[in-house]
Short mmCIF file of C-alpha atoms in Angstrom, two decimals:
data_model
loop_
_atom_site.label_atom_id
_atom_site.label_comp_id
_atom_site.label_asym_id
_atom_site.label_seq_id
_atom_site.Cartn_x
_atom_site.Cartn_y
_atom_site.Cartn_z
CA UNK B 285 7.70 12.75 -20.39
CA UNK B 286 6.99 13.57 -16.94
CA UNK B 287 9.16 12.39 -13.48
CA UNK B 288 7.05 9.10 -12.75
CA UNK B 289 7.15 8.18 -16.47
CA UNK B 290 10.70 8.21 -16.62
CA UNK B 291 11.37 6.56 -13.47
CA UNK B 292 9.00 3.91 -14.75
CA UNK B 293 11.17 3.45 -17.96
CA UNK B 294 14.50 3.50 -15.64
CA UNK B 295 12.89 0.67 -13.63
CA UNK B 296 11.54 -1.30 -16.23
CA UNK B 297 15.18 -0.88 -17.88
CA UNK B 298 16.53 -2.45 -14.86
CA UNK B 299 14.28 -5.34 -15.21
CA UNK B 300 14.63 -6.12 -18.91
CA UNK B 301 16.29 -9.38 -20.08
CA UNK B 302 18.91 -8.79 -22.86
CA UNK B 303 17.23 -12.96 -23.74
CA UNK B 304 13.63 -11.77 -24.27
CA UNK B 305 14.09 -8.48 -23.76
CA UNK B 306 10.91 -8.69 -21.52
CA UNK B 307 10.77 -7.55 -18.14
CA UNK B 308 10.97 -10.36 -15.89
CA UNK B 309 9.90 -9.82 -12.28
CA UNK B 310 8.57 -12.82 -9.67
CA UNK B 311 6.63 -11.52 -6.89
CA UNK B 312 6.55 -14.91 -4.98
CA UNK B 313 10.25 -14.05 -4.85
CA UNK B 314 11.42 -10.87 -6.16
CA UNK B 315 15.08 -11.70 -6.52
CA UNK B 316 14.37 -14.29 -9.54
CA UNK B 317 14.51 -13.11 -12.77
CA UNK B 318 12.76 -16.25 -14.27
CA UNK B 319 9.06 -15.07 -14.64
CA UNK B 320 7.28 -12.89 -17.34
CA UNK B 321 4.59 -10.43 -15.67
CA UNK B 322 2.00 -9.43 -17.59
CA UNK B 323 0.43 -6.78 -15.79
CA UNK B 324 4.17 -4.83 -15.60
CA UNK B 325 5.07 -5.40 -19.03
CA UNK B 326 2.23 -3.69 -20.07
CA UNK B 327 2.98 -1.07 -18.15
CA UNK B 328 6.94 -1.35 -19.57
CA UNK B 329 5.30 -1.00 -23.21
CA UNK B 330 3.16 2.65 -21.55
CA UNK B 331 6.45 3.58 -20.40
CA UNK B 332 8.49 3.25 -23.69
CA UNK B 333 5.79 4.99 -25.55
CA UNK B 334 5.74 7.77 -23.15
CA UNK B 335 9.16 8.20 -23.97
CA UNK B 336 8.07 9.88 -27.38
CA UNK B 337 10.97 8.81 -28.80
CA UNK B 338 10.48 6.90 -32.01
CA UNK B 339 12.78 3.95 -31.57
CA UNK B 340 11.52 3.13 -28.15
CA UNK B 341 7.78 3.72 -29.27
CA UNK B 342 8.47 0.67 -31.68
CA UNK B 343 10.05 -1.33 -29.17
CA UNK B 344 7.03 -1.01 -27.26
CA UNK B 345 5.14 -2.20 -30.22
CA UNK B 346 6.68 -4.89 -31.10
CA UNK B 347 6.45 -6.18 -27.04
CA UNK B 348 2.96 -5.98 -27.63
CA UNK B 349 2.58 -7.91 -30.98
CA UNK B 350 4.31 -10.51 -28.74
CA UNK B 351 2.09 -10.61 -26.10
CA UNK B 352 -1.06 -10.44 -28.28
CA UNK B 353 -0.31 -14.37 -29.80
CA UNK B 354 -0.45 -15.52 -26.45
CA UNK B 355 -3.87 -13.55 -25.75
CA UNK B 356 -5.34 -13.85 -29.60
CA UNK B 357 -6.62 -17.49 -28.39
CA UNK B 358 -7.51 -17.18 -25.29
CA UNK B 359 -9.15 -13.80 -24.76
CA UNK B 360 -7.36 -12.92 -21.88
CA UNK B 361 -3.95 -13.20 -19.46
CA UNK B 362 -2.89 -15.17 -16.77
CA UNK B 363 -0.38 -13.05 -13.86
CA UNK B 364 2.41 -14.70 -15.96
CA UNK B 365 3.70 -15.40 -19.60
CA UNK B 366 3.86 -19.29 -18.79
CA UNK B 367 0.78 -20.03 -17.58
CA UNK B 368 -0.41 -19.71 -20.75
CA UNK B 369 -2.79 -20.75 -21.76
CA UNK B 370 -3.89 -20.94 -18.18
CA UNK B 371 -5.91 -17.31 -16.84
CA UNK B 372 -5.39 -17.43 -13.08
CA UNK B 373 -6.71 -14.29 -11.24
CA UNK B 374 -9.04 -13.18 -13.66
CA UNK B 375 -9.43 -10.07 -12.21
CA UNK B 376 -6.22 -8.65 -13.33
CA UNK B 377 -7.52 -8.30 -16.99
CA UNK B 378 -9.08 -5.19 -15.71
CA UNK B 379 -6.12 -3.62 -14.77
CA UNK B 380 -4.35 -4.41 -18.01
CA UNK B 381 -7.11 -2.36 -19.72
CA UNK B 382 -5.83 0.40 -18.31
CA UNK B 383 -2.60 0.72 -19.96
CA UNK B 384 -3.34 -0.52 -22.74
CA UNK B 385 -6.47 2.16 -23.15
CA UNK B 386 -3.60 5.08 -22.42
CA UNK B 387 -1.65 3.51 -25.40
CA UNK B 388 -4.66 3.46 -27.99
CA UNK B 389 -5.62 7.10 -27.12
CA UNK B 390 -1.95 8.47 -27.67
CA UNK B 391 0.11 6.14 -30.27
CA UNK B 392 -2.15 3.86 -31.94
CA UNK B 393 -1.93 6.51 -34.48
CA UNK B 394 2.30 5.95 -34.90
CA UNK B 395 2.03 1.93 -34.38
CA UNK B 396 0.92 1.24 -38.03
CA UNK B 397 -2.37 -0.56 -38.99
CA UNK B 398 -1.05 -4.22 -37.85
CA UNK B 399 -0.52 -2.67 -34.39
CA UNK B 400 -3.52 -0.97 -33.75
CA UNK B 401 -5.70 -3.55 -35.28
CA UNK B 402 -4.75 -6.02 -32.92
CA UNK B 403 -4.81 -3.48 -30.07
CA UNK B 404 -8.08 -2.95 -30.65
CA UNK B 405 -9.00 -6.13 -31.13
CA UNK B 406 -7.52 -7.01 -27.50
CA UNK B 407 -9.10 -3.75 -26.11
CA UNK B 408 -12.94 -5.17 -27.22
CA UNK B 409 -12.22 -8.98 -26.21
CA UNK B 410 -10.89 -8.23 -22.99
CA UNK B 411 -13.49 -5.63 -22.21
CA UNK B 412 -16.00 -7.91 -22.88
CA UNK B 413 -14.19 -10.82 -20.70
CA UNK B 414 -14.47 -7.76 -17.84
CA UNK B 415 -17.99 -7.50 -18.53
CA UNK B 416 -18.62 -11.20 -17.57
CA UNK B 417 -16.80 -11.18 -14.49
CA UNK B 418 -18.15 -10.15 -10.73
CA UNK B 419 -16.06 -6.73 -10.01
CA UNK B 420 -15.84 -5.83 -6.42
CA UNK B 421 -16.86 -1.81 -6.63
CA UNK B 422 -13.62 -0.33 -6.79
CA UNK B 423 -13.02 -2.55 -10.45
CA UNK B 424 -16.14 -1.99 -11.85
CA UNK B 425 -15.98 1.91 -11.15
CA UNK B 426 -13.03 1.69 -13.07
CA UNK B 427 -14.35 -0.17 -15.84
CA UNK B 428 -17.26 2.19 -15.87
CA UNK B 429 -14.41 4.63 -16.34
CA UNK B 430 -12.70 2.41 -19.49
CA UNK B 431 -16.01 2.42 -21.49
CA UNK B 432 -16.89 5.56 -20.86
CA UNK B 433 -13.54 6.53 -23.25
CA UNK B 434 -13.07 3.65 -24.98
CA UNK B 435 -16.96 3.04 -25.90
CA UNK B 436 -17.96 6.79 -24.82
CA UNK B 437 -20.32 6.11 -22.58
CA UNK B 438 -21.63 7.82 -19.14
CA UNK B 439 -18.51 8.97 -17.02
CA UNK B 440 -19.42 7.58 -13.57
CA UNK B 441 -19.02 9.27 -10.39
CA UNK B 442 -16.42 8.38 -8.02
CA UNK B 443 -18.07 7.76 -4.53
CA UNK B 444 -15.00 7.34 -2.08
CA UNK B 445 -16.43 5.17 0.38
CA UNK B 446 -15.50 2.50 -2.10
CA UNK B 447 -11.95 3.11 -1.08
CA UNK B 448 -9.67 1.87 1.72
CA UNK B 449 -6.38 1.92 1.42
CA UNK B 450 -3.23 3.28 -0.30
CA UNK B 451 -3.69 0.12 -2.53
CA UNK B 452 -6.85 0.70 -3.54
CA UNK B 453 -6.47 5.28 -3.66
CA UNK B 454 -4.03 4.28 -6.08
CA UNK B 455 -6.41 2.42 -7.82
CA UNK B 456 -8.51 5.52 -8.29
CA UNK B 457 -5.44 7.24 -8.93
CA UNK B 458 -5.23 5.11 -12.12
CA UNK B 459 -8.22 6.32 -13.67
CA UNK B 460 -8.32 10.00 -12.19
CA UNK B 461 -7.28 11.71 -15.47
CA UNK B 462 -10.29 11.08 -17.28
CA UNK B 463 -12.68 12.00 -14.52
CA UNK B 464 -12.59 15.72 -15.02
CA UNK B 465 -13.07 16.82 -11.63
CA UNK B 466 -10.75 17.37 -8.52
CA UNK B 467 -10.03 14.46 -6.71
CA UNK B 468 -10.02 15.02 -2.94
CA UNK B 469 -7.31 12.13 -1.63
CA UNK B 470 -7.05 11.20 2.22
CA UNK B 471 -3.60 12.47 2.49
CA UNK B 472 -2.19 14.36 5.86
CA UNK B 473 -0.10 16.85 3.57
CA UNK B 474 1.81 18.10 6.99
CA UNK B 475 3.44 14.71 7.76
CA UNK B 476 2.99 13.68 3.83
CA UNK B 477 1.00 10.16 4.83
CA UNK B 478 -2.08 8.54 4.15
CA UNK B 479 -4.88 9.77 6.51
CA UNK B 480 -7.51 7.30 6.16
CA UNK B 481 -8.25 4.24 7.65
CA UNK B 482 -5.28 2.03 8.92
CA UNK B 483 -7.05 -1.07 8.89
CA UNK B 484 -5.28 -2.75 6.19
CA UNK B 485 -2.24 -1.06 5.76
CA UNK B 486 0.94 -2.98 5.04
CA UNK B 487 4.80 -1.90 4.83
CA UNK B 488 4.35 -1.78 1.12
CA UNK B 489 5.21 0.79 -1.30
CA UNK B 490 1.87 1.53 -3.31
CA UNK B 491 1.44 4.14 -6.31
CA UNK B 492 -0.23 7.07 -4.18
CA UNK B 493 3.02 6.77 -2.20
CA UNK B 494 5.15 7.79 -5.44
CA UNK B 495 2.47 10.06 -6.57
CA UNK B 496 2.91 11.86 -2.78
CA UNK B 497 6.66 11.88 -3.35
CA UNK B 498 7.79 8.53 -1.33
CA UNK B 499 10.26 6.41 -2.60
CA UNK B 500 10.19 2.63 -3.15
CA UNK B 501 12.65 0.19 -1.41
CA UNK B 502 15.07 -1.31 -3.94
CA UNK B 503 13.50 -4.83 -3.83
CA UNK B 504 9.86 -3.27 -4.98
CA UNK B 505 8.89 -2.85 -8.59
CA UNK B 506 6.21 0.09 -7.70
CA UNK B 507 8.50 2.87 -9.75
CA UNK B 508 7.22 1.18 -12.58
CA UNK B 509 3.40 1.56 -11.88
CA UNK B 510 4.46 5.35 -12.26
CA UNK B 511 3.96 5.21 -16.40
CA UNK B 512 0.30 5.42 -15.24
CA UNK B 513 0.44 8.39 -13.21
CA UNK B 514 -1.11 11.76 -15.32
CA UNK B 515 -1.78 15.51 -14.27
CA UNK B 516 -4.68 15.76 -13.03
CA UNK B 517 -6.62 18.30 -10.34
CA UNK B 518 -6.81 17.05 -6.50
CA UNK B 519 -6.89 18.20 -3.29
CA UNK B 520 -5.02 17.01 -0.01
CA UNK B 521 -8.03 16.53 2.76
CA UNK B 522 -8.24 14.90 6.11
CA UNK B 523 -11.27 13.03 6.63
CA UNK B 524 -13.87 12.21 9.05
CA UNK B 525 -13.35 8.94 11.12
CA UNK B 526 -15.28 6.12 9.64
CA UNK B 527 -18.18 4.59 11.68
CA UNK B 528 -15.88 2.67 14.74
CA UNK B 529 -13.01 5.07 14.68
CA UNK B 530 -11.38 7.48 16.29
CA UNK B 531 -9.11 10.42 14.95
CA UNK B 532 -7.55 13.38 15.57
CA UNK B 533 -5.17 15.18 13.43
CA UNK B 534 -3.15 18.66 13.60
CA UNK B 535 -0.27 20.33 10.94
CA UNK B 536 1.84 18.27 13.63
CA UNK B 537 0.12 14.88 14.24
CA UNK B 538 -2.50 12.27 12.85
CA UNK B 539 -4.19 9.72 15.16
CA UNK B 540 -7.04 6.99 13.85
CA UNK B 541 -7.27 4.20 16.29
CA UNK B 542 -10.36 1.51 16.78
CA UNK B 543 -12.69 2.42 19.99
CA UNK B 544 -12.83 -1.14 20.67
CA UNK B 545 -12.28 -4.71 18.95
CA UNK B 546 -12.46 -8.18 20.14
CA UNK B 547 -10.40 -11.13 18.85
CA UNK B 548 -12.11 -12.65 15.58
CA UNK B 549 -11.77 -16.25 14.24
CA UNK B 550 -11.51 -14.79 10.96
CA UNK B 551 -8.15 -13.99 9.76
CA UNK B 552 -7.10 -10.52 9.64
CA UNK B 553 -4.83 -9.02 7.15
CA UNK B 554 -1.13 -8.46 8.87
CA UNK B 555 -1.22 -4.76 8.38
CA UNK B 556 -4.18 -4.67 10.83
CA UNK B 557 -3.52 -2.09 13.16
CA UNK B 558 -5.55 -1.04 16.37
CA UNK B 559 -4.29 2.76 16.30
CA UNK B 560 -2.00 4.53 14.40
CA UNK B 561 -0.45 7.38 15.93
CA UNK B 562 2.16 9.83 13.92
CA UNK B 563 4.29 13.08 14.67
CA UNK B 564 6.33 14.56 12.23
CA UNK B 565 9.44 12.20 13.81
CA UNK B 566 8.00 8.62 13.71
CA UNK B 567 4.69 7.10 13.88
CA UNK B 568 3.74 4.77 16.63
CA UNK B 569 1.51 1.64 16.15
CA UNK B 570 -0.41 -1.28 17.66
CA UNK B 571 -0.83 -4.61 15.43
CA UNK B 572 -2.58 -7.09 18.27
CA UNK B 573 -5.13 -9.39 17.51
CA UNK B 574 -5.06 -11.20 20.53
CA UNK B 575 -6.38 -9.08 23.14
CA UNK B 576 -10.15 -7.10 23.48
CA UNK B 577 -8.98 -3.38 23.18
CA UNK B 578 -10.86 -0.19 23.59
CA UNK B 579 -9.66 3.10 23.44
CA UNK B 580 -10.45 6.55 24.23
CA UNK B 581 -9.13 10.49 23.34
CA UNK B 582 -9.52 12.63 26.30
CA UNK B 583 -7.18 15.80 27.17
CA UNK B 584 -4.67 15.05 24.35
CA UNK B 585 -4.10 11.97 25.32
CA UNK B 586 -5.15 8.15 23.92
CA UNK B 587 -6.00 5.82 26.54
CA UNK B 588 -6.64 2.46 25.72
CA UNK B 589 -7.21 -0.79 28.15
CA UNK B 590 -5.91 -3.98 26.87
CA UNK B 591 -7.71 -7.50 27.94
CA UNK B 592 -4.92 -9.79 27.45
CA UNK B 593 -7.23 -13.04 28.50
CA UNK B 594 -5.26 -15.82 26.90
CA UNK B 595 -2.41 -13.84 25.25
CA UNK B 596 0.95 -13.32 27.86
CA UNK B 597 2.45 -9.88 25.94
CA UNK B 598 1.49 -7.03 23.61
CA UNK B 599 3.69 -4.67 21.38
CA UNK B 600 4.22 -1.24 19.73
CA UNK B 601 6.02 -0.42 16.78
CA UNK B 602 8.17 2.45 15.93
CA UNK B 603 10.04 2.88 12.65
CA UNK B 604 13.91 2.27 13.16
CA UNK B 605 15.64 5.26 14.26
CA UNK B 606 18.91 5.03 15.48
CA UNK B 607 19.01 8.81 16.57
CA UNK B 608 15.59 8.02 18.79
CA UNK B 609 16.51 5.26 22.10
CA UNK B 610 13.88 4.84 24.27
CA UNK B 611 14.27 6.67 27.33
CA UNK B 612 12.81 5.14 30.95
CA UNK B 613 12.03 7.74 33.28
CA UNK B 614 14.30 10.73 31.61
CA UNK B 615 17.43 7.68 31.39
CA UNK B 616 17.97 5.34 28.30
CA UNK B 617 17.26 1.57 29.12
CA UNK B 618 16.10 -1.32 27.52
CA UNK B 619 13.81 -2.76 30.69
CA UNK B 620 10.98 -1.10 31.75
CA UNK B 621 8.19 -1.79 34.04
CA UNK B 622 4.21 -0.77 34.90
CA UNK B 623 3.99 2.80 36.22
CA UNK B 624 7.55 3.87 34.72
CA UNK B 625 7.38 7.10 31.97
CA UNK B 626 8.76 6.06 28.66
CA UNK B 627 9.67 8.49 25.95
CA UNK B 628 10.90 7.78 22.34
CA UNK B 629 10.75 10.15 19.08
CA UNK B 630 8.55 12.83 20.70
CA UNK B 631 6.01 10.20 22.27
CA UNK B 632 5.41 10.06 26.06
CA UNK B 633 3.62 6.60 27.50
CA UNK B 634 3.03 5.01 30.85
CA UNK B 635 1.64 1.12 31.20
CA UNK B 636 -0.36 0.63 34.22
CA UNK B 637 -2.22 -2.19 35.96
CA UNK B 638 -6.23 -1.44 36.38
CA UNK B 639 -7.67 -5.24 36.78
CA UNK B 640 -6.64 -8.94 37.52
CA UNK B 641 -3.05 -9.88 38.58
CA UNK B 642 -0.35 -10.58 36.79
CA UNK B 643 4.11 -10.19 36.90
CA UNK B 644 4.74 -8.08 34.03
CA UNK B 645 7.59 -6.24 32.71
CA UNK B 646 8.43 -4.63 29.27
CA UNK B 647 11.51 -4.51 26.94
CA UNK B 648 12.70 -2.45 24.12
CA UNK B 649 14.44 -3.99 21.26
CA UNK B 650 14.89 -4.12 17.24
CA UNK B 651 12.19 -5.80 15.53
CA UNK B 652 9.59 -6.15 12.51
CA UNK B 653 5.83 -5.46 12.67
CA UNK B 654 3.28 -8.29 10.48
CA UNK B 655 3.17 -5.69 8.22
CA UNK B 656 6.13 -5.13 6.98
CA UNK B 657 6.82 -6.99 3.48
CA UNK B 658 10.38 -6.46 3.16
CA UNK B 659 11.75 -10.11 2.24
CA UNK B 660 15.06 -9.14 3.64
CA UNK B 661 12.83 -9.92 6.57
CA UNK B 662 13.01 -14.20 5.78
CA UNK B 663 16.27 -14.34 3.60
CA UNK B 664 18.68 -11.32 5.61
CA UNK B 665 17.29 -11.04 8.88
CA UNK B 666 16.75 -8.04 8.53
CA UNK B 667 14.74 -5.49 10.76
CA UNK B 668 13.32 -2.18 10.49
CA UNK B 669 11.33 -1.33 13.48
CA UNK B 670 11.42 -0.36 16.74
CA UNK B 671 9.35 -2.88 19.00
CA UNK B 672 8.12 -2.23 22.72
CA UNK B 673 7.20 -5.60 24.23
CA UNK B 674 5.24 -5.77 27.11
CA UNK B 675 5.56 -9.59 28.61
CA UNK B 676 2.95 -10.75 31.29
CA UNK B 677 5.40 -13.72 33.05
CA UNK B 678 2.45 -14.70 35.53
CA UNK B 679 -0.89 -13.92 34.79
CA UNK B 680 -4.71 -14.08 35.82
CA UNK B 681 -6.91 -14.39 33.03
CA UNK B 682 -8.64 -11.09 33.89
CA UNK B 683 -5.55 -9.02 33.64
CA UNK B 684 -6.14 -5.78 31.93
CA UNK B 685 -3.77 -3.24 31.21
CA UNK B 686 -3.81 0.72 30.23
CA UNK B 687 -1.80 3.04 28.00
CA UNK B 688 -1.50 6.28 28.68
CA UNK B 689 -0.36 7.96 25.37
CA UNK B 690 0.80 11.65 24.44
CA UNK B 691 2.25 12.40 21.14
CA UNK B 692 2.70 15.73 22.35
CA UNK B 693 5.93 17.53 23.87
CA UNK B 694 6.14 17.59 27.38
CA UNK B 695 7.72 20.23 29.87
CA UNK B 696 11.67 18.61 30.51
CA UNK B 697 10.62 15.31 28.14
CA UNK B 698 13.79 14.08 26.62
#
């Protein structure tokens, strides 16, 4: 039983009702204990068997002789135990033939005939309720992956373009095992973070995180995704920029930023980010959606122009470091203006004005970037980043500011 299995057993321990002896988990609001998660108790049942120990083995069997009633007449789950018979997000199904494929290839054998009659029953419904549904590419490479052991079919190649984001690497991550070949991950191994794009990236614990060594925030159930986590080969690799993008990356530092975006209509996920720029002390990142952007990498330095048209401020996020103020031309402050040198957590930056007219001024303070998905957030007030506002209080409408950004140490920088 390796690290990540056990942790998943710990945390699904934590979770289990001494009532139904289920897990019970609510992601609409993680502090109930009322619902019944599918998808996790499945993953509860991997983890018990992975225990190896016979007691627990059977407790995972008889969890699953549960569940199977409620799936025996419909042919597949809903997120949770009562929507039955109800399958919302049909999708899912594919990612509870994952676990359950891991538990027919290593303990069918010790669940008795009942057991693995009806898990294989489930395993050839539910594969065909797959079939019939429209996978995006990253789900149907995985199913491609399922029947290839489960019916022995082709093994697929993984083309990586069909990932893009720790979500869906850990995705891949799921299935990697049975591949039989290294698989090369986006991962900045220096400053042990994801190196590919930061489009879509939220404040959210995902499995290549725990595979990577990260750990979870107490509210997050992600330990328990761990039961799914085998050895396997794979390499650490920084990647080319995808089309759009900009990067640069050194044993010390990682930057992928947009060279230019206008505002959309369309709504953009809150872990959008316009750059992404991180040193082995904090990482340093824009979230607006407001404002046309473009940006540039010339002598070590970013330098991106911000339209700000009918927006009135822009800001930069920092994780929350107490030990790291922000300093305002080599003295901590809180108020800043254009053409003053700010430092913070071994980044260097200077605002200036380069079109239109405009008052503006800039403040430091505690706050929380879209993307973070902490609920503390609504129910604590809590906050976790560092947030540099820059406020336009008068404005024309063709006022266009520039950053001037250096990740790297200066001469006398505080």
């Amino acid at each position: 039983m390796n690290l990540f299995a056990r942790e998943a057993l710990q945390e699904g321990r934590k979770r289990q009702s001494s009532l139904t002896d289920f897990l019970h988990y609510t992601f609409e609001n993680p502090s109930s204990r009322e619902a019944i998660p599918v998808y996790e108790n499945m993953l509860f049942i991997l983890a018990l068997c992975r225990s190896n120990q016979a007691d627990m083995v059977l407790e995972g069997r008889d969890l699953f002789l549960r569940f199977y009633e409620y799936f025996a007449s419909v042919g597949a789950f809903g997120v949770y135990l009562h929507e039955w018979p109800q399958v919302r997000k049909p999708m899912m199904n594919m990612r509870i033939l994952i676990p359950l494929l891991r538990i027919w290839l290593d303990y069918r054998h010790v669940w008795g005939d009942e057991a693995r009659k009806k898990l294989e029953d489930l395993l050839v419904r539910l594969s065909s309720f797959v079939d019939d549904l429209k996978l995006p590419p990253l789900q149907a490479f995985q199913k491609q992956v399922f029947d290839a052991v489960f019916k022995q079919t082709q093994l697929p190649e993984l083309d990586p373009t069909i990932a893009h984001s720790t979500m869906d690497w850990s995705e891949v991550l799921t299935v990697a095992p049975w591949l039989g070949k290294e698989i090369e991950f986006p991962w900045h191994e220096g400053l042990n973070l994801y190196a590919g794009s930061y489009l879509h990236e939220l404040q959210r614990t995902t499995l290549l995180d725990l595979f990577f060594g990260k750990g979870a925030r107490e509210d997050e159930i992600t330990p328990l995704y761990g039961a799914l986590i085998y050895d396997f080969p794979y390499i650490c690799k920084v990647p080319e920029p995808n089309k759009g993008w900009g990067a640069d990356s050194s044993k010390t530092q990682r930057l992928v930023f947009l060279k230019e975006f206008q505002p959309v209509e369309a709504r953009l996920s809150p872990g959008f980010h316009l750059f992404s720029y991180a040193l082995k002390e904090n990482e340093l990142v824009c979230q607006e959606t407001q404002m046309g952007f473009s940006a540039t990498w010339e002598n070590e330095q970013l330098i991106c122009e911000f339209e700000f048209r009918g927006a009135s401020e822009l800001d930069l996020f920092l994780r929350f470091q107490r030990e790291n103020p922000l300093f305002v031309n080599g003295e901590r402050a809180t108020y800043f203006e254009l053409g003053d040198r700010l430092t913070i957590a071994g980044f260097t930056m200077q605002f200036a004005k380069v079109a239109g007219e405009g008052r503006v001024c800039g403040h430091f303070l505690k706050g929380n970037r879209r993307g973070q998905t902490c609920p503390k957030v609504e129910s604590e007030w809590a906050v976790y980043d560092w947030q540099i506002n820059v406020t336009a209080l008068e404005k024309s409408d063709d006022l266009r500011l520039r950053l001037v950004l250096d990740g790297a140490p200066k001469s006398g920088a505080v």
